[in-house]
């Protein structure tokens, strides 16, 4: 998708400190079991190569309308050392091939899949983001830090073709593509309607709709050794793919791509219905993850709507955590105002969490995000049990080792609550520093924890 909605966000938290209190009266709460344990890393090293027992963190390394002029690849490259130190394990780049709007395009109107800023066409030599040489240098540098690089792939539609007579429509259509790279020429027979199919699942923005049923198109996209998928992965060095607007074509397309090309995949199936997200993942034969839009919208309702009970609702991570990518905002949509609560949620729950470039570099407290990234990678292990919810409070635990208990408070007051942990007779602490309590769990594993106003605490053994 292509539209970016910009919002300003301000986060305020009071950091009052209480002295440690001894447990008093135990209040039992019923726990809700969510999912089985994911596979955990065996390494305690938490750089990008060894992301720790909690797993890695993805950085969306762009936003809508990043500065033009061919400087963006170098900007991202300059951030890699600090991102690696923070624990970022992969970056997602915008579409890297030349698009119809050349130096002004964000890449979602693709024209020549093999022009990475090295052919003078569509008004420029470089793309908006830079040259092919700069892109290759960025990928190489990321790999030197053991950071994976994901390419944004737009294969639903094309843009920038010449006008030609189209016997399939009886009109003239912009479907004559003569790329300067000399690869993947296209004509009216490669778009809908044609002799193979009249249409597929969706058309975007009136652009010519690429037909994946055509054998020639399949060859160039994922079958040929010099085709798009294999060239991006084996020659350019991309480690995975983010598939744009996957509502526009069948899940079998991603399935066949991944079976032929390999690597990591996540699809943008923009829908808040967790069942539909699961259906799409299944349609790819589980070769691809999906962005958890269900989680995204429930977080907005919970944190901005002051109803943390919404976090009990259905989300993809509760159904299929190993195929879930969670996020707080992206280049298309930015509706959550209470972002620190949302980041505390995705960094402590199952799924592959994403950090948005502007949140990290411009809008939020970087030290707090770094703290949450560290907690995710070192503590967020095991299945999830929701311990308590109401409008203002939410408590959940991760059941692995070391595991954690996260306490979210959306009220204007300090709150305390007795919870059942996985630790017996163990001293725990809040790894966010928002509380200075260091209580010891009872032999029955119960303990009283606290959380400041409009804040969060995350507890784990010392």
Tab-separated table of C-alpha atoms in Angstrom:
chain	number	residue	atom	x	y	z
A	1	UNK	CA	0.000	0.000	0.000
A	2	UNK	CA	1.116	3.528	-0.629
A	3	UNK	CA	-0.577	6.147	1.550
A	4	UNK	CA	1.207	7.482	4.628
A	5	UNK	CA	-0.846	9.106	7.390
A	6	UNK	CA	1.392	11.191	9.601
A	7	UNK	CA	0.511	11.799	13.234
A	8	UNK	CA	2.427	13.538	15.972
A	9	UNK	CA	2.833	11.655	19.208
A	10	UNK	CA	3.771	12.673	22.685
A	11	UNK	CA	4.480	10.288	25.516
A	12	UNK	CA	4.502	11.293	29.158
A	13	UNK	CA	5.255	8.987	32.090
A	14	UNK	CA	5.727	9.703	35.776
A	15	UNK	CA	8.572	7.748	37.313
A	16	UNK	CA	7.812	7.741	41.038
A	17	UNK	CA	9.741	5.200	43.076
A	18	UNK	CA	8.325	3.077	45.868
A	19	UNK	CA	10.201	0.964	48.387
A	20	UNK	CA	9.959	-2.806	48.156
A	21	UNK	CA	6.944	-4.241	49.990
A	22	UNK	CA	6.433	-7.746	51.339
A	23	UNK	CA	3.565	-9.854	49.964
A	24	UNK	CA	0.321	-9.649	51.922
A	25	UNK	CA	-2.909	-11.334	50.770
A	26	UNK	CA	-2.951	-13.485	47.656
A	27	UNK	CA	-5.667	-12.833	45.045
A	28	UNK	CA	-5.977	-15.601	42.500
A	29	UNK	CA	-6.658	-14.816	38.825
A	30	UNK	CA	-7.570	-17.215	36.076
A	31	UNK	CA	-4.937	-17.430	33.322
A	32	UNK	CA	-5.702	-17.715	29.604
A	33	UNK	CA	-3.279	-20.014	27.737
A	34	UNK	CA	-2.511	-18.725	24.264
A	35	UNK	CA	0.144	-20.627	22.309
A	36	UNK	CA	2.848	-23.283	22.543
A	37	UNK	CA	6.481	-22.363	23.068
A	38	UNK	CA	8.335	-21.062	19.993
A	39	UNK	CA	11.780	-22.353	19.135
A	40	UNK	CA	14.386	-20.446	21.160
A	41	UNK	CA	17.989	-19.567	20.364
A	42	UNK	CA	20.636	-21.307	22.458
A	43	UNK	CA	22.910	-18.273	22.497
A	44	UNK	CA	23.191	-15.632	25.199
A	45	UNK	CA	24.942	-13.272	22.760
A	46	UNK	CA	22.464	-10.595	21.713
A	47	UNK	CA	23.981	-9.056	18.628
A	48	UNK	CA	22.188	-9.420	15.293
A	49	UNK	CA	23.861	-12.720	14.477
A	50	UNK	CA	22.745	-14.304	17.756
A	51	UNK	CA	19.514	-12.535	18.674
A	52	UNK	CA	19.161	-14.132	22.084
A	53	UNK	CA	16.454	-16.460	23.336
A	54	UNK	CA	13.658	-14.012	22.512
A	55	UNK	CA	14.513	-13.688	18.813
A	56	UNK	CA	15.258	-10.814	16.476
A	57	UNK	CA	13.774	-7.369	15.807
A	58	UNK	CA	13.037	-5.849	12.384
A	59	UNK	CA	13.633	-2.198	11.496
A	60	UNK	CA	11.477	-0.623	8.783
A	61	UNK	CA	14.307	1.461	7.364
A	62	UNK	CA	12.239	4.094	5.572
A	63	UNK	CA	9.064	6.169	5.758
A	64	UNK	CA	6.819	7.748	3.145
A	65	UNK	CA	8.569	10.542	1.255
A	66	UNK	CA	12.054	10.080	2.650
A	67	UNK	CA	14.361	12.814	1.312
A	68	UNK	CA	14.824	12.632	-2.457
A	69	UNK	CA	18.152	13.149	-4.181
A	70	UNK	CA	19.676	9.688	-3.976
A	71	UNK	CA	20.946	9.910	-0.386
A	72	UNK	CA	18.731	7.464	1.486
A	73	UNK	CA	20.840	4.315	1.103
A	74	UNK	CA	23.812	6.136	2.580
A	75	UNK	CA	21.636	7.478	5.402
A	76	UNK	CA	20.531	3.958	6.305
A	77	UNK	CA	24.094	2.671	5.979
A	78	UNK	CA	25.254	5.285	8.496
A	79	UNK	CA	22.732	3.943	11.037
A	80	UNK	CA	23.728	0.276	10.865
A	81	UNK	CA	26.395	0.321	13.570
A	82	UNK	CA	24.055	1.865	16.148
A	83	UNK	CA	21.146	-0.360	15.084
A	84	UNK	CA	23.320	-3.429	15.459
A	85	UNK	CA	24.386	-2.306	18.920
A	86	UNK	CA	20.720	-1.811	19.833
A	87	UNK	CA	19.846	-5.336	18.727
A	88	UNK	CA	18.237	-4.842	15.310
A	89	UNK	CA	18.599	-8.116	13.394
A	90	UNK	CA	17.056	-7.196	10.018
A	91	UNK	CA	16.116	-4.130	7.983
A	92	UNK	CA	13.311	-3.707	5.456
A	93	UNK	CA	14.105	-1.404	2.529
A	94	UNK	CA	11.631	0.332	0.193
A	95	UNK	CA	11.185	-1.006	-3.366
A	96	UNK	CA	14.663	-0.712	-4.857
A	97	UNK	CA	13.972	-0.821	-8.614
A	98	UNK	CA	13.310	2.094	-10.969
A	99	UNK	CA	9.683	3.182	-11.038
A	100	UNK	CA	7.622	5.373	-13.337
A	101	UNK	CA	8.219	8.560	-11.335
A	102	UNK	CA	11.965	8.012	-11.331
A	103	UNK	CA	13.776	10.306	-8.859
A	104	UNK	CA	10.509	11.190	-7.069
A	105	UNK	CA	9.041	7.714	-6.682
A	106	UNK	CA	8.856	5.714	-3.460
A	107	UNK	CA	9.045	2.650	-5.692
A	108	UNK	CA	5.469	1.390	-5.579
A	109	UNK	CA	4.896	2.107	-9.288
A	110	UNK	CA	7.515	-0.375	-10.611
A	111	UNK	CA	8.682	-0.173	-14.197
A	112	UNK	CA	12.069	-1.953	-14.559
A	113	UNK	CA	12.743	-4.589	-11.883
A	114	UNK	CA	16.445	-4.749	-12.832
A	115	UNK	CA	17.228	-1.027	-12.773
A	116	UNK	CA	18.589	-0.347	-9.268
A	117	UNK	CA	19.727	3.156	-10.128
A	118	UNK	CA	22.127	2.300	-12.944
A	119	UNK	CA	20.080	3.033	-16.110
A	120	UNK	CA	19.007	6.470	-17.290
A	121	UNK	CA	15.258	6.102	-17.745
A	122	UNK	CA	12.033	7.518	-16.294
A	123	UNK	CA	13.715	10.832	-15.661
A	124	UNK	CA	16.795	9.799	-13.732
A	125	UNK	CA	19.816	7.566	-13.440
A	126	UNK	CA	19.537	6.923	-9.705
A	127	UNK	CA	16.335	6.012	-7.885
A	128	UNK	CA	14.983	8.305	-5.185
A	129	UNK	CA	17.131	6.357	-2.718
A	130	UNK	CA	20.465	6.190	-4.544
A	131	UNK	CA	22.516	4.171	-7.009
A	132	UNK	CA	22.985	0.455	-7.474
A	133	UNK	CA	26.522	0.784	-6.115
A	134	UNK	CA	25.234	2.503	-2.968
A	135	UNK	CA	22.549	-0.160	-2.539
A	136	UNK	CA	25.114	-2.945	-2.845
A	137	UNK	CA	27.367	-1.182	-0.346
A	138	UNK	CA	24.456	-0.894	2.086
A	139	UNK	CA	23.627	-4.608	1.785
A	140	UNK	CA	27.281	-5.599	2.212
A	141	UNK	CA	27.674	-3.388	5.275
A	142	UNK	CA	24.481	-4.781	6.816
A	143	UNK	CA	25.747	-8.306	6.291
A	144	UNK	CA	29.062	-7.377	7.905
A	145	UNK	CA	27.001	-6.542	10.994
A	146	UNK	CA	25.065	-9.805	10.548
A	147	UNK	CA	21.909	-7.814	9.808
A	148	UNK	CA	19.577	-9.331	7.219
A	149	UNK	CA	18.106	-7.150	4.460
A	150	UNK	CA	14.544	-7.568	3.136
A	151	UNK	CA	13.420	-6.194	-0.239
A	152	UNK	CA	9.965	-4.688	-0.701
A	153	UNK	CA	8.527	-6.485	-3.744
A	154	UNK	CA	5.649	-5.008	-5.768
A	155	UNK	CA	4.359	-7.631	-8.198
A	156	UNK	CA	0.630	-6.919	-8.240
A	157	UNK	CA	0.891	-4.083	-10.745
A	158	UNK	CA	3.304	-2.217	-13.003
A	159	UNK	CA	3.500	1.385	-14.152
A	160	UNK	CA	5.328	3.379	-16.786
A	161	UNK	CA	4.659	1.284	-19.882
A	162	UNK	CA	4.071	2.767	-23.330
A	163	UNK	CA	0.662	2.903	-24.964
A	164	UNK	CA	-0.197	0.012	-27.280
A	165	UNK	CA	-3.243	-1.429	-29.014
A	166	UNK	CA	-4.649	-4.191	-26.806
A	167	UNK	CA	-6.796	-6.786	-28.625
A	168	UNK	CA	-7.787	-8.309	-25.274
A	169	UNK	CA	-9.597	-5.118	-24.259
A	170	UNK	CA	-10.275	-3.506	-27.643
A	171	UNK	CA	-8.620	-0.332	-26.356
A	172	UNK	CA	-5.180	1.174	-26.069
A	173	UNK	CA	-3.443	0.336	-22.773
A	174	UNK	CA	-0.156	1.330	-21.110
A	175	UNK	CA	1.183	-2.222	-21.179
A	176	UNK	CA	4.207	-2.001	-23.494
A	177	UNK	CA	7.263	-2.257	-21.227
A	178	UNK	CA	10.712	-1.968	-22.811
A	179	UNK	CA	13.081	-1.822	-19.823
A	180	UNK	CA	16.515	-0.303	-20.313
A	181	UNK	CA	17.978	-3.250	-18.395
A	182	UNK	CA	16.935	-5.501	-21.274
A	183	UNK	CA	15.179	-7.902	-18.886
A	184	UNK	CA	11.512	-8.822	-18.467
A	185	UNK	CA	9.917	-7.112	-21.472
A	186	UNK	CA	6.144	-7.047	-21.067
A	187	UNK	CA	3.172	-6.534	-23.346
A	188	UNK	CA	-0.623	-6.690	-23.127
A	189	UNK	CA	-0.553	-10.497	-22.930
A	190	UNK	CA	1.229	-10.279	-19.561
A	191	UNK	CA	-1.559	-8.276	-17.917
A	192	UNK	CA	-5.225	-8.948	-17.242
A	193	UNK	CA	-7.267	-9.802	-19.197
A	194	UNK	CA	-5.385	-12.281	-21.379
A	195	UNK	CA	-5.631	-15.799	-22.770
A	196	UNK	CA	-4.882	-17.344	-19.368
A	197	UNK	CA	-7.077	-15.326	-17.007
A	198	UNK	CA	-9.456	-12.395	-17.160
A	199	UNK	CA	-8.589	-11.191	-13.679
A	200	UNK	CA	-7.161	-12.195	-10.314
A	201	UNK	CA	-8.006	-11.219	-6.737
A	202	UNK	CA	-7.514	-7.468	-7.036
A	203	UNK	CA	-6.506	-4.398	-9.045
A	204	UNK	CA	-4.673	-1.473	-7.453
A	205	UNK	CA	-5.089	2.165	-8.437
A	206	UNK	CA	-5.974	1.469	-12.072
A	207	UNK	CA	-2.400	0.339	-12.814
A	208	UNK	CA	-1.893	-2.481	-15.334
A	209	UNK	CA	-2.546	-5.673	-13.359
A	210	UNK	CA	0.286	-8.177	-13.797
A	211	UNK	CA	-1.007	-11.677	-14.571
A	212	UNK	CA	0.819	-14.348	-12.575
A	213	UNK	CA	-1.011	-17.073	-14.507
A	214	UNK	CA	1.124	-16.374	-17.581
A	215	UNK	CA	4.093	-18.817	-17.747
A	216	UNK	CA	6.362	-16.076	-19.116
A	217	UNK	CA	5.585	-13.888	-16.087
A	218	UNK	CA	6.196	-16.776	-13.689
A	219	UNK	CA	9.542	-17.458	-15.370
A	220	UNK	CA	10.721	-13.890	-14.954
A	221	UNK	CA	9.403	-13.428	-11.427
A	222	UNK	CA	10.534	-16.604	-9.674
A	223	UNK	CA	11.606	-19.480	-11.932
A	224	UNK	CA	14.558	-18.243	-13.979
A	225	UNK	CA	18.008	-18.211	-12.391
A	226	UNK	CA	18.344	-14.619	-13.668
A	227	UNK	CA	14.728	-13.694	-12.871
A	228	UNK	CA	13.577	-11.147	-10.313
A	229	UNK	CA	13.416	-13.319	-7.194
A	230	UNK	CA	16.653	-15.235	-7.674
A	231	UNK	CA	18.562	-12.190	-8.908
A	232	UNK	CA	17.513	-10.183	-5.863
A	233	UNK	CA	18.451	-12.984	-3.501
A	234	UNK	CA	21.496	-14.590	-5.117
A	235	UNK	CA	23.098	-11.641	-6.912
A	236	UNK	CA	22.003	-8.542	-4.985
A	237	UNK	CA	22.157	-10.368	-1.660
A	238	UNK	CA	18.678	-9.794	-0.211
A	239	UNK	CA	17.776	-12.230	2.562
A	240	UNK	CA	14.020	-11.989	2.263
A	241	UNK	CA	11.010	-10.194	0.862
A	242	UNK	CA	8.117	-8.037	1.984
A	243	UNK	CA	5.296	-8.605	-0.521
A	244	UNK	CA	3.196	-5.516	-1.198
A	245	UNK	CA	-0.617	-5.612	-1.536
A	246	UNK	CA	-1.018	-9.385	-1.407
A	247	UNK	CA	-4.806	-8.992	-1.478
A	248	UNK	CA	-4.270	-8.371	-5.191
A	249	UNK	CA	-3.222	-11.933	-6.073
A	250	UNK	CA	-3.552	-15.470	-4.789
A	251	UNK	CA	-1.470	-16.857	-1.961
A	252	UNK	CA	-0.166	-19.484	-4.386
A	253	UNK	CA	1.976	-16.757	-6.011
A	254	UNK	CA	3.974	-16.209	-2.817
A	255	UNK	CA	4.039	-19.975	-2.237
A	256	UNK	CA	5.581	-20.635	-5.640
A	257	UNK	CA	7.972	-17.687	-5.302
A	258	UNK	CA	9.219	-18.913	-1.936
A	259	UNK	CA	9.474	-22.544	-3.028
A	260	UNK	CA	11.672	-21.459	-5.947
A	261	UNK	CA	13.618	-18.585	-4.368
A	262	UNK	CA	13.723	-19.174	-0.600
A	263	UNK	CA	14.569	-16.743	2.191
A	264	UNK	CA	12.232	-14.931	4.556
A	265	UNK	CA	8.828	-13.586	3.514
A	266	UNK	CA	6.122	-11.395	5.018
A	267	UNK	CA	2.952	-10.308	3.248
A	268	UNK	CA	0.985	-7.085	3.556
A	269	UNK	CA	-2.550	-8.479	3.859
A	270	UNK	CA	-4.195	-5.324	5.112
A	271	UNK	CA	-7.126	-6.584	7.168
A	272	UNK	CA	-7.976	-6.443	10.867
A	273	UNK	CA	-9.634	-9.874	10.804
A	274	UNK	CA	-7.243	-12.426	12.314
A	275	UNK	CA	-9.003	-15.324	10.600
A	276	UNK	CA	-8.428	-13.762	7.168
A	277	UNK	CA	-4.773	-13.195	8.013
A	278	UNK	CA	-4.468	-16.846	9.021
A	279	UNK	CA	-6.245	-17.924	5.828
A	280	UNK	CA	-3.712	-15.996	3.741
A	281	UNK	CA	-0.741	-17.500	5.572
A	282	UNK	CA	-2.244	-20.936	4.982
A	283	UNK	CA	-2.818	-20.103	1.297
A	284	UNK	CA	0.935	-19.596	0.935
A	285	UNK	CA	1.389	-23.085	2.389
A	286	UNK	CA	2.878	-21.257	5.378
A	287	UNK	CA	5.897	-20.201	3.339
A	288	UNK	CA	5.231	-16.590	4.399
A	289	UNK	CA	4.512	-14.615	7.537
A	290	UNK	CA	1.939	-11.808	7.600
A	291	UNK	CA	1.828	-8.428	9.269
A	292	UNK	CA	-0.565	-8.630	12.219
A	293	UNK	CA	-3.063	-5.914	11.327
A	294	UNK	CA	-5.501	-7.473	13.789
A	295	UNK	CA	-3.035	-6.769	16.602
A	296	UNK	CA	-2.396	-3.272	15.217
A	297	UNK	CA	-6.059	-2.277	15.333
A	298	UNK	CA	-6.696	-3.923	18.725
A	299	UNK	CA	-3.755	-1.978	20.196
A	300	UNK	CA	-5.249	1.253	18.882
A	301	UNK	CA	-8.603	0.410	20.481
A	302	UNK	CA	-6.912	-0.636	23.712
A	303	UNK	CA	-4.362	2.115	24.282
A	304	UNK	CA	-6.014	5.080	22.547
A	305	UNK	CA	-9.533	3.966	23.520
A	306	UNK	CA	-8.627	3.316	27.170
A	307	UNK	CA	-9.977	-0.235	27.089
A	308	UNK	CA	-7.196	-2.753	27.658
A	309	UNK	CA	-9.815	-5.533	27.548
A	310	UNK	CA	-9.427	-5.239	23.757
A	311	UNK	CA	-6.104	-7.052	24.154
A	312	UNK	CA	-8.136	-10.201	24.856
A	313	UNK	CA	-9.433	-10.145	21.264
A	314	UNK	CA	-8.293	-12.334	18.388
A	315	UNK	CA	-4.929	-11.578	16.768
A	316	UNK	CA	-2.683	-13.460	14.373
A	317	UNK	CA	0.122	-13.831	16.938
A	318	UNK	CA	-2.269	-15.779	19.179
A	319	UNK	CA	-3.038	-18.159	16.312
A	320	UNK	CA	0.283	-18.549	14.542
A	321	UNK	CA	3.125	-16.700	16.314
A	322	UNK	CA	5.921	-18.129	14.176
A	323	UNK	CA	4.245	-16.609	11.091
A	324	UNK	CA	3.436	-13.226	12.624
A	325	UNK	CA	5.189	-9.877	12.191
A	326	UNK	CA	3.894	-7.270	14.648
A	327	UNK	CA	4.173	-3.497	14.243
A	328	UNK	CA	3.072	-0.189	15.784
A	329	UNK	CA	3.114	1.941	12.650
A	330	UNK	CA	4.464	1.840	9.092
A	331	UNK	CA	4.877	4.002	5.991
A	332	UNK	CA	1.168	3.641	5.144
A	333	UNK	CA	-0.710	3.967	8.397
A	334	UNK	CA	0.001	5.654	11.719
A	335	UNK	CA	-3.112	5.657	13.929
A	336	UNK	CA	-1.775	4.679	17.359
A	337	UNK	CA	-0.979	7.698	19.532
A	338	UNK	CA	0.005	5.816	22.696
A	339	UNK	CA	3.011	4.244	21.052
A	340	UNK	CA	5.170	3.347	24.035
A	341	UNK	CA	2.446	1.113	25.453
A	342	UNK	CA	2.141	-0.475	22.014
A	343	UNK	CA	5.889	-1.095	21.713
A	344	UNK	CA	5.945	-2.531	25.246
A	345	UNK	CA	3.171	-4.879	24.128
A	346	UNK	CA	4.761	-6.172	20.902
A	347	UNK	CA	8.240	-6.448	22.432
A	348	UNK	CA	6.970	-8.646	25.262
A	349	UNK	CA	4.522	-10.802	23.288
A	350	UNK	CA	4.965	-13.425	20.616
A	351	UNK	CA	5.677	-12.594	16.985
A	352	UNK	CA	8.500	-10.849	15.138
A	353	UNK	CA	8.339	-7.178	16.238
A	354	UNK	CA	9.024	-4.243	13.924
A	355	UNK	CA	10.409	-0.825	14.836
A	356	UNK	CA	9.479	2.091	12.562
A	357	UNK	CA	12.361	4.337	11.453
A	358	UNK	CA	10.808	7.667	12.492
A	359	UNK	CA	9.630	6.311	15.829
A	360	UNK	CA	13.189	5.215	16.566
A	361	UNK	CA	15.218	8.034	15.063
A	362	UNK	CA	12.904	11.036	15.487
A	363	UNK	CA	9.670	10.739	17.431
A	364	UNK	CA	10.096	8.537	20.516
A	365	UNK	CA	12.598	8.031	23.323
A	366	UNK	CA	15.342	5.935	21.736
A	367	UNK	CA	16.711	4.766	25.081
A	368	UNK	CA	13.300	3.367	26.030
A	369	UNK	CA	12.993	1.590	22.682
A	370	UNK	CA	16.501	0.165	23.082
A	371	UNK	CA	15.498	-1.095	26.514
A	372	UNK	CA	12.419	-2.831	25.070
A	373	UNK	CA	14.476	-4.367	22.254
A	374	UNK	CA	16.911	-5.758	24.836
A	375	UNK	CA	14.039	-7.154	26.917
A	376	UNK	CA	12.505	-8.791	23.849
A	377	UNK	CA	15.709	-10.483	22.861
A	378	UNK	CA	16.753	-11.599	26.336
A	379	UNK	CA	13.543	-12.227	28.280
A	380	UNK	CA	10.541	-12.677	25.962
A	381	UNK	CA	10.562	-16.465	25.698
A	382	UNK	CA	7.813	-19.070	25.754
A	383	UNK	CA	4.063	-19.210	25.421
A	384	UNK	CA	1.887	-16.351	26.627
A	385	UNK	CA	-0.641	-16.406	29.469
A	386	UNK	CA	-2.892	-13.407	30.053
A	387	UNK	CA	-3.177	-12.976	33.825
A	388	UNK	CA	-5.507	-9.987	34.204
A	389	UNK	CA	-7.287	-7.319	32.153
A	390	UNK	CA	-9.665	-4.437	32.746
A	391	UNK	CA	-10.053	-1.039	31.101
A	392	UNK	CA	-6.877	0.332	32.693
A	393	UNK	CA	-4.684	-2.662	33.517
A	394	UNK	CA	-3.235	-5.579	31.597
A	395	UNK	CA	-0.905	-8.241	32.951
A	396	UNK	CA	0.549	-11.169	30.978
A	397	UNK	CA	3.467	-13.543	31.341
A	398	UNK	CA	5.792	-15.419	29.015
A	399	UNK	CA	6.260	-18.983	30.209
A	400	UNK	CA	9.722	-19.814	28.889
A	401	UNK	CA	13.141	-19.347	30.439
A	402	UNK	CA	13.864	-16.763	31.630
A	403	UNK	CA	10.410	-15.443	30.735
A	404	UNK	CA	8.807	-12.250	31.999
A	405	UNK	CA	5.684	-10.607	33.400
A	406	UNK	CA	4.523	-7.414	31.681
A	407	UNK	CA	2.250	-4.943	33.477
A	408	UNK	CA	0.584	-2.217	31.390
A	409	UNK	CA	-1.151	0.665	33.167
A	410	UNK	CA	-3.361	3.071	31.196
A	411	UNK	CA	-4.634	4.971	34.242
A	412	UNK	CA	-3.409	8.161	35.929
A	413	UNK	CA	-2.558	6.363	39.169
A	414	UNK	CA	0.039	3.969	40.489
A	415	UNK	CA	-1.350	0.431	40.495
A	416	UNK	CA	-0.364	-2.784	42.270
A	417	UNK	CA	-1.496	-6.339	41.722
A	418	UNK	CA	-0.795	-9.836	42.975
A	419	UNK	CA	0.051	-12.217	40.112
A	420	UNK	CA	1.099	-15.822	39.754
A	421	UNK	CA	4.506	-16.128	38.088
A	422	UNK	CA	6.577	-19.092	36.918
A	423	UNK	CA	9.230	-18.453	39.572
A	424	UNK	CA	9.249	-19.866	43.085
A	425	UNK	CA	11.157	-18.108	45.889
A	426	UNK	CA	12.934	-15.922	43.333
A	427	UNK	CA	13.882	-12.248	43.523
A	428	UNK	CA	12.629	-10.356	40.494
A	429	UNK	CA	13.090	-6.818	39.193
A	430	UNK	CA	11.523	-4.438	36.708
A	431	UNK	CA	13.897	-4.320	33.734
A	432	UNK	CA	12.458	-1.035	32.456
A	433	UNK	CA	13.549	0.890	35.554
A	434	UNK	CA	10.043	2.319	35.955
A	435	UNK	CA	9.818	0.660	39.380
A	436	UNK	CA	12.607	0.089	41.886
A	437	UNK	CA	10.841	-2.774	43.660
A	438	UNK	CA	12.755	-6.033	43.866
A	439	UNK	CA	10.214	-8.388	45.452
A	440	UNK	CA	10.750	-12.085	46.096
A	441	UNK	CA	8.110	-14.500	44.834
A	442	UNK	CA	6.457	-16.785	47.358
A	443	UNK	CA	7.059	-20.531	47.328
A	444	UNK	CA	3.704	-20.745	45.517
A	445	UNK	CA	5.091	-18.372	42.854
A	446	UNK	CA	2.803	-15.433	43.702
A	447	UNK	CA	4.160	-11.911	44.034
A	448	UNK	CA	2.905	-8.332	44.165
A	449	UNK	CA	4.103	-6.063	41.360
A	450	UNK	CA	3.425	-2.405	40.555
A	451	UNK	CA	3.265	0.011	37.629
A	452	UNK	CA	3.466	3.830	37.444
A	453	UNK	CA	0.699	5.969	35.918
A	454	UNK	CA	0.342	5.679	32.138
A	455	UNK	CA	3.359	3.414	31.941
A	456	UNK	CA	4.562	-0.182	31.949
A	457	UNK	CA	6.818	-2.459	33.956
A	458	UNK	CA	8.427	-5.722	32.853
A	459	UNK	CA	9.509	-8.209	35.511
A	460	UNK	CA	11.958	-11.092	35.338
A	461	UNK	CA	14.439	-12.797	37.699
A	462	UNK	CA	17.529	-10.770	38.621
